[in-house]
Amino acid sequence: MMSSLGGTEKMATIFFCIVLFLATSVSSASLKVGFYKSSCPSAEMIVRKAVNKAVSKNPGLAAGLIRMHFHDCFVRGCDGSVLLDSTPGNPSEKESPVNNPSLRGFEVIDEAKAEIEAQCPQIVSCADVLAFAARDSAYKVGGINYAVPSGRRDGRVSLKDEPTLHLPPPFFNAKQLEENFARKGLSLDEMVTLSGAHSIGVSHCSSFSNRLYSFNATHPQDPSMDLEFARYLKTKCPPSSNTGSDPTVPLEVQTPNRLDSKYYKDLKNHRGLLTSDQTLFDSPSTKRVVKNNARYGANWGNKYAAAMVRMGAIDVLTGTKGEIRKHCRVVNYR
């Protein structure tokens, strides 16, 4: 297992994360750590086993699962709507250009859910399986562990057009990002902290190629981008007119499969890949947070854990709302 934290420091960080969660609690009092302790005690271990197996074979799936949880929570709340397949005449969130073809890891959720259903039929929601999987991905590739409050229930609606209305695009500036996250009840610091998930995963060239070839009328190339980094990116992303493909490059080149604070060091060196990344260092409102996260990596890990718990409570369905799906890709028949 890869880890950005070592030995004693890692243990202290894990302990602090749990304490921090207990101290701050979660915005929805109806979610509870250990929700399935009696009804399905093996649920979280089943999910962790599935995530470890998948990420060991393909480290990129860790980023996919964390991103999937984010995309779920920002659209209709953390209700598993991102997991639903389209039905005739009703394209789902999966078909949105924000998610298709880039969102990945659905098979990991399916595998974990199938094993849970075999042991505890219709007890554990798909929304909770996804929240557990995002946590387990962070632990697998970054050594960041935290307690996940659970008790979410699954939504029955998933609409193709909604992700683009709620998820921040890669060209947003810091002010737009702040406003976008604020609408979900998350602070400026939490926005910058959660952006650190871009230390893993990849981006399609189309998401940032304007910074290389068509930035503005005066500068074809974004003058804020490190020149050596720009030259490297041009070797991976030729002008779109030259090819019909859309290659991918790592969001953070130094340690692309390790969730750590090097992302913030890249921003300080003007090596942020997306406009929405580099703006965090270039903007006065967020520069200090970037500098602190770059300098204090262990503290960033603590903040990341707390922010993920907060994000995981956005507009959740609990109690008798929603349902517990039998299969994460389809709603239950009534």
Coordinates of C-alpha atoms in Angstrom, one line a residue:
M1 CA 0.0 0.0 0.0
M2 CA 1.3 3.4 -1.0
S3 CA 1.2 6.1 1.7
S4 CA 2.1 9.8 1.8
L5 CA 2.5 9.5 5.6
G6 CA 5.0 7.4 7.4
G7 CA 5.0 5.4 10.6
T8 CA 4.2 7.4 13.8
E9 CA 3.1 10.4 11.8
K10 CA 0.6 8.3 9.9
M11 CA -0.9 6.8 13.1
A12 CA -1.1 10.2 14.7
T13 CA -2.9 11.6 11.6
I14 CA -5.4 8.7 11.5
F15 CA -6.1 9.2 15.2
F16 CA -6.5 13.0 14.8
C17 CA -8.9 12.5 11.8
I18 CA -11.2 10.3 14.0
V19 CA -11.0 12.8 16.9
L20 CA -11.6 15.7 14.5
F21 CA -14.7 14.0 13.1
L22 CA -16.1 13.3 16.5
A23 CA -15.5 16.9 17.6
T24 CA -17.1 18.5 14.5
S25 CA -19.7 15.9 13.9
V26 CA -21.5 15.9 10.6
S27 CA -24.1 18.4 9.3
S28 CA -26.8 15.7 9.1
A29 CA -27.4 14.3 12.5
S30 CA -29.2 11.4 11.0
L31 CA -26.0 9.9 9.7
K32 CA -24.0 7.8 12.2
V33 CA -20.6 6.2 12.4
G34 CA -21.1 2.4 12.7
F35 CA -24.7 2.6 11.3
Y36 CA -24.5 -1.0 10.1
K37 CA -22.7 -2.4 13.2
S38 CA -25.6 -4.6 14.1
S39 CA -27.5 -5.0 10.8
C40 CA -24.5 -5.7 8.5
P41 CA -21.3 -5.7 10.5
S42 CA -19.1 -6.9 7.6
A43 CA -20.3 -4.1 5.2
E44 CA -17.3 -1.8 5.5
M45 CA -14.8 -4.6 5.4
I46 CA -16.4 -6.0 2.2
V47 CA -16.1 -2.6 0.5
R48 CA -12.5 -2.1 1.6
K49 CA -11.6 -5.6 0.3
A50 CA -13.1 -4.8 -3.1
V51 CA -11.4 -1.4 -3.3
N52 CA -8.0 -2.9 -2.3
K53 CA -8.3 -5.6 -4.9
A54 CA -9.3 -3.3 -7.7
V55 CA -6.8 -0.5 -6.9
S56 CA -3.9 -3.0 -6.5
K57 CA -4.6 -4.0 -10.1
N58 CA -5.3 -0.5 -11.4
P59 CA -4.1 2.4 -9.2
G60 CA -6.1 4.9 -11.3
L61 CA -9.3 3.5 -9.9
A62 CA -8.7 5.2 -6.6
A63 CA -9.1 8.6 -8.3
G64 CA -12.1 7.3 -10.1
L65 CA -13.9 6.3 -7.0
I66 CA -13.1 9.5 -5.1
R67 CA -14.3 11.6 -8.1
M68 CA -17.5 9.4 -8.4
H69 CA -18.4 10.2 -4.8
F70 CA -17.8 13.9 -5.4
H71 CA -20.0 13.8 -8.6
D72 CA -22.7 12.0 -6.7
C73 CA -22.8 14.4 -3.7
F74 CA -22.8 17.6 -5.8
V75 CA -25.8 16.3 -7.9
R76 CA -29.0 15.6 -5.9
G77 CA -26.9 15.0 -2.8
C78 CA -25.1 11.8 -1.8
D79 CA -27.9 9.5 -2.9
G80 CA -26.2 7.1 -5.4
S81 CA -27.9 8.7 -8.4
V82 CA -24.6 8.8 -10.3
L83 CA -24.6 4.9 -10.2
L84 CA -28.0 4.5 -12.1
D85 CA -28.0 3.3 -15.7
S86 CA -30.1 5.1 -18.3
T87 CA -33.5 3.7 -19.1
P88 CA -35.4 4.0 -22.4
G89 CA -36.2 7.7 -22.9
N90 CA -34.5 8.7 -19.6
P91 CA -30.7 9.2 -20.0
S92 CA -29.0 9.2 -16.6
E93 CA -26.2 11.2 -15.0
K94 CA -23.7 8.6 -16.5
E95 CA -24.5 10.0 -20.0
S96 CA -23.6 13.6 -19.1
P97 CA -20.4 14.8 -20.9
V98 CA -19.1 15.6 -17.4
N99 CA -19.2 11.8 -16.6
N100 CA -19.0 10.0 -19.9
P101 CA -16.5 8.5 -20.7
S102 CA -14.3 9.7 -17.9
L103 CA -16.0 8.4 -14.8
R104 CA -14.8 5.0 -13.8
G105 CA -15.0 2.4 -11.0
F106 CA -18.6 1.4 -11.3
E107 CA -17.6 -2.3 -11.4
V108 CA -15.9 -1.9 -8.0
I109 CA -19.2 -0.7 -6.5
D110 CA -21.1 -3.5 -8.2
E111 CA -18.8 -6.1 -6.8
A112 CA -18.9 -4.8 -3.3
K113 CA -22.7 -4.4 -3.4
A114 CA -23.2 -7.9 -4.7
E115 CA -21.3 -9.4 -1.9
I116 CA -23.0 -7.3 0.7
E117 CA -26.4 -8.3 -0.7
A118 CA -25.5 -11.9 -0.4
Q119 CA -24.9 -11.4 3.3
C120 CA -27.3 -8.6 4.2
P121 CA -30.1 -8.2 1.6
Q122 CA -31.4 -4.7 1.2
I123 CA -29.7 -3.3 4.3
V124 CA -26.8 -1.2 2.9
S125 CA -27.4 1.6 0.4
C126 CA -25.4 2.1 -2.7
A127 CA -24.8 5.7 -1.6
D128 CA -23.0 4.4 1.5
V129 CA -21.1 1.8 -0.5
L130 CA -19.8 4.6 -2.6
A131 CA -18.9 6.8 0.4
F132 CA -17.0 3.9 2.0
A133 CA -15.2 3.2 -1.3
A134 CA -14.0 6.8 -1.6
R135 CA -12.6 6.6 1.9
D136 CA -10.9 3.3 1.3
S137 CA -9.4 4.7 -1.9
A138 CA -7.8 7.6 0.0
Y139 CA -6.4 5.1 2.5
K140 CA -5.1 2.8 -0.1
V141 CA -3.2 5.4 -2.1
G142 CA -2.6 8.1 0.6
G143 CA -2.7 6.5 4.0
I144 CA -5.6 8.9 4.8
N145 CA -8.2 7.1 6.9
Y146 CA -11.3 8.4 8.5
A147 CA -14.6 7.3 10.0
V148 CA -17.5 7.5 7.6
P149 CA -20.9 8.4 9.0
S150 CA -23.5 6.2 7.2
G151 CA -27.2 5.7 7.0
R152 CA -27.7 7.3 3.5
R153 CA -30.5 6.0 1.4
D154 CA -30.6 5.7 -2.4
G155 CA -32.4 8.1 -4.7
R156 CA -34.7 7.0 -7.5
V157 CA -33.9 9.8 -10.0
S158 CA -30.9 10.4 -12.2
L159 CA -31.0 13.0 -15.0
K160 CA -28.4 13.5 -17.8
D161 CA -28.6 17.3 -17.7
E162 CA -28.0 17.9 -14.0
P163 CA -24.3 17.3 -13.6
T164 CA -23.4 20.2 -15.8
L165 CA -25.6 22.4 -13.7
H166 CA -23.9 21.5 -10.4
L167 CA -20.4 20.4 -11.0
P168 CA -17.6 23.0 -11.4
P169 CA -16.0 22.9 -14.9
P170 CA -12.2 22.9 -15.4
F171 CA -12.2 26.6 -16.5
F172 CA -13.7 28.1 -13.3
N173 CA -11.7 30.7 -11.4
A174 CA -11.3 30.8 -7.6
K175 CA -14.3 33.0 -7.1
Q176 CA -16.6 30.8 -9.1
L177 CA -15.3 27.7 -7.3
E178 CA -15.9 29.3 -4.0
E179 CA -19.5 30.1 -4.9
N180 CA -20.1 26.6 -6.4
F181 CA -18.9 24.9 -3.2
A182 CA -20.7 27.4 -1.0
R183 CA -24.0 26.4 -2.6
K184 CA -23.3 22.9 -1.2
G185 CA -22.5 24.3 2.3
L186 CA -18.7 23.9 1.9
S187 CA -16.2 26.6 2.9
L188 CA -13.4 28.2 0.9
D189 CA -10.8 26.2 2.8
E190 CA -12.7 23.0 2.2
M191 CA -12.9 23.8 -1.5
V192 CA -9.1 24.2 -1.7
T193 CA -8.5 21.2 0.5
L194 CA -10.8 18.9 -1.5
S195 CA -9.1 20.1 -4.7
G196 CA -6.1 18.2 -3.5
A197 CA -7.7 15.1 -4.7
H198 CA -6.3 16.2 -8.1
S199 CA -2.9 14.8 -6.9
I200 CA -4.2 11.6 -8.4
G201 CA -6.0 10.7 -11.6
V202 CA -5.8 11.9 -15.1
S203 CA -7.4 14.6 -17.3
H204 CA -8.3 14.6 -21.0
C205 CA -6.3 17.1 -23.0
S206 CA -9.5 18.8 -24.1
S207 CA -10.0 20.0 -20.5
F208 CA -6.9 22.2 -20.7
S209 CA -5.7 22.4 -24.3
N210 CA -6.9 26.0 -24.5
R211 CA -4.1 26.9 -22.1
L212 CA -1.6 25.5 -24.6
Y213 CA -2.9 26.7 -28.0
S214 CA -5.7 29.3 -27.7
F215 CA -5.5 31.0 -24.4
N216 CA -6.4 34.5 -25.6
A217 CA -5.8 36.9 -28.5
T218 CA -2.5 38.1 -27.0
H219 CA -1.1 34.9 -25.8
P220 CA -1.8 31.6 -27.5
Q221 CA -0.2 29.9 -24.5
D222 CA -1.2 30.7 -20.9
P223 CA 1.7 32.9 -19.7
S224 CA 1.1 31.8 -16.1
M225 CA 2.1 28.2 -17.0
D226 CA 5.7 27.0 -16.4
L227 CA 7.4 26.9 -19.8
E228 CA 9.0 23.5 -19.3
F229 CA 5.7 22.1 -18.1
A230 CA 3.9 23.5 -21.2
R231 CA 6.5 21.9 -23.5
Y232 CA 5.9 18.6 -21.8
L233 CA 2.1 18.9 -22.2
K234 CA 2.4 19.7 -25.9
T235 CA 4.2 16.4 -26.5
K236 CA 1.3 14.6 -24.9
C237 CA -1.5 16.8 -26.3
P238 CA -1.0 17.8 -29.9
P239 CA -3.3 20.4 -31.4
S240 CA -6.8 19.0 -31.6
S241 CA -6.9 19.7 -35.4
N242 CA -4.1 17.1 -35.9
T243 CA -5.9 14.2 -34.3
G244 CA -9.4 12.9 -33.6
S245 CA -8.4 11.4 -30.2
D246 CA -8.4 13.0 -26.8
P247 CA -5.4 11.6 -24.8
T248 CA -5.1 11.8 -21.1
V249 CA -2.2 13.0 -18.9
P250 CA -1.7 12.8 -15.1
L251 CA -3.2 15.7 -13.1
E252 CA -0.1 15.7 -11.0
V253 CA 3.1 14.3 -12.6
Q254 CA 5.4 13.8 -9.7
T255 CA 3.4 11.1 -7.8
P256 CA 0.4 10.5 -10.0
N257 CA -0.8 7.4 -8.1
R258 CA -0.3 8.8 -4.5
L259 CA -2.8 11.0 -2.8
D260 CA -0.5 13.7 -1.2
S261 CA 0.1 17.4 -0.9
K262 CA 2.5 17.6 -3.9
Y263 CA -0.4 18.9 -5.9
Y264 CA -0.1 22.2 -4.0
K265 CA 3.7 22.4 -4.6
D266 CA 3.0 22.1 -8.3
L267 CA 0.6 25.0 -8.1
K268 CA 3.3 27.1 -6.4
N269 CA 5.6 26.2 -9.3
H270 CA 2.9 27.1 -11.9
R271 CA 2.4 23.5 -12.9
G272 CA -1.3 23.3 -12.2
L273 CA -2.9 21.4 -15.1
L274 CA -6.4 22.8 -15.2
T275 CA -7.4 26.5 -15.0
S276 CA -9.4 25.5 -11.9
D277 CA -6.2 24.2 -10.3
Q278 CA -3.8 27.0 -11.0
T279 CA -6.3 29.7 -10.1
L280 CA -6.1 28.5 -6.5
F281 CA -2.5 29.8 -6.2
D282 CA -3.0 32.8 -8.5
S283 CA -5.9 34.2 -6.5
P284 CA -5.3 36.2 -3.3
S285 CA -8.3 34.6 -1.6
T286 CA -6.9 31.1 -1.8
K287 CA -3.1 31.5 -2.2
R288 CA -2.5 31.3 1.6
V289 CA -4.4 28.0 1.9
V290 CA -2.4 26.5 -1.0
K291 CA 0.9 27.6 0.6
N292 CA -0.1 26.1 4.0
N293 CA -1.3 22.8 2.4
A294 CA 2.0 22.6 0.5
R295 CA 4.0 23.2 3.6
Y296 CA 2.1 21.0 6.0
G297 CA 1.2 17.8 4.2
A298 CA 0.1 15.9 7.3
N299 CA -2.3 18.7 8.3
W300 CA -3.7 18.7 4.8
G301 CA -4.5 15.0 5.2
N302 CA -6.4 15.8 8.4
K303 CA -8.3 18.6 6.7
Y304 CA -9.0 16.4 3.6
A305 CA -10.6 13.7 5.8
A306 CA -12.8 16.2 7.7
A307 CA -13.9 17.8 4.4
M308 CA -14.8 14.5 2.9
V309 CA -17.0 13.7 5.8
R310 CA -18.7 17.1 5.4
M311 CA -19.1 16.6 1.7
G312 CA -20.5 13.2 2.3
A313 CA -23.4 14.7 4.2
I314 CA -24.7 17.0 1.4
D315 CA -28.5 16.7 1.0
V316 CA -28.6 13.0 2.1
L317 CA -31.7 10.9 2.1
T318 CA -32.3 9.2 5.4
G319 CA -35.1 7.5 7.5
T320 CA -37.9 6.5 5.1
K321 CA -36.8 8.7 2.2
G322 CA -35.5 7.0 -0.9
E323 CA -34.8 3.3 -0.9
I324 CA -32.1 0.7 -0.4
R325 CA -31.4 -0.6 -4.0
K326 CA -30.9 -4.3 -4.6
H327 CA -28.6 -3.4 -7.5
C328 CA -26.9 -0.1 -7.7
R329 CA -27.5 0.4 -11.5
V330 CA -31.3 0.2 -11.3
V331 CA -34.0 1.4 -8.9
N332 CA -36.1 -1.2 -7.2
Y333 CA -39.3 -2.3 -8.9
R334 CA -42.5 -1.3 -7.1

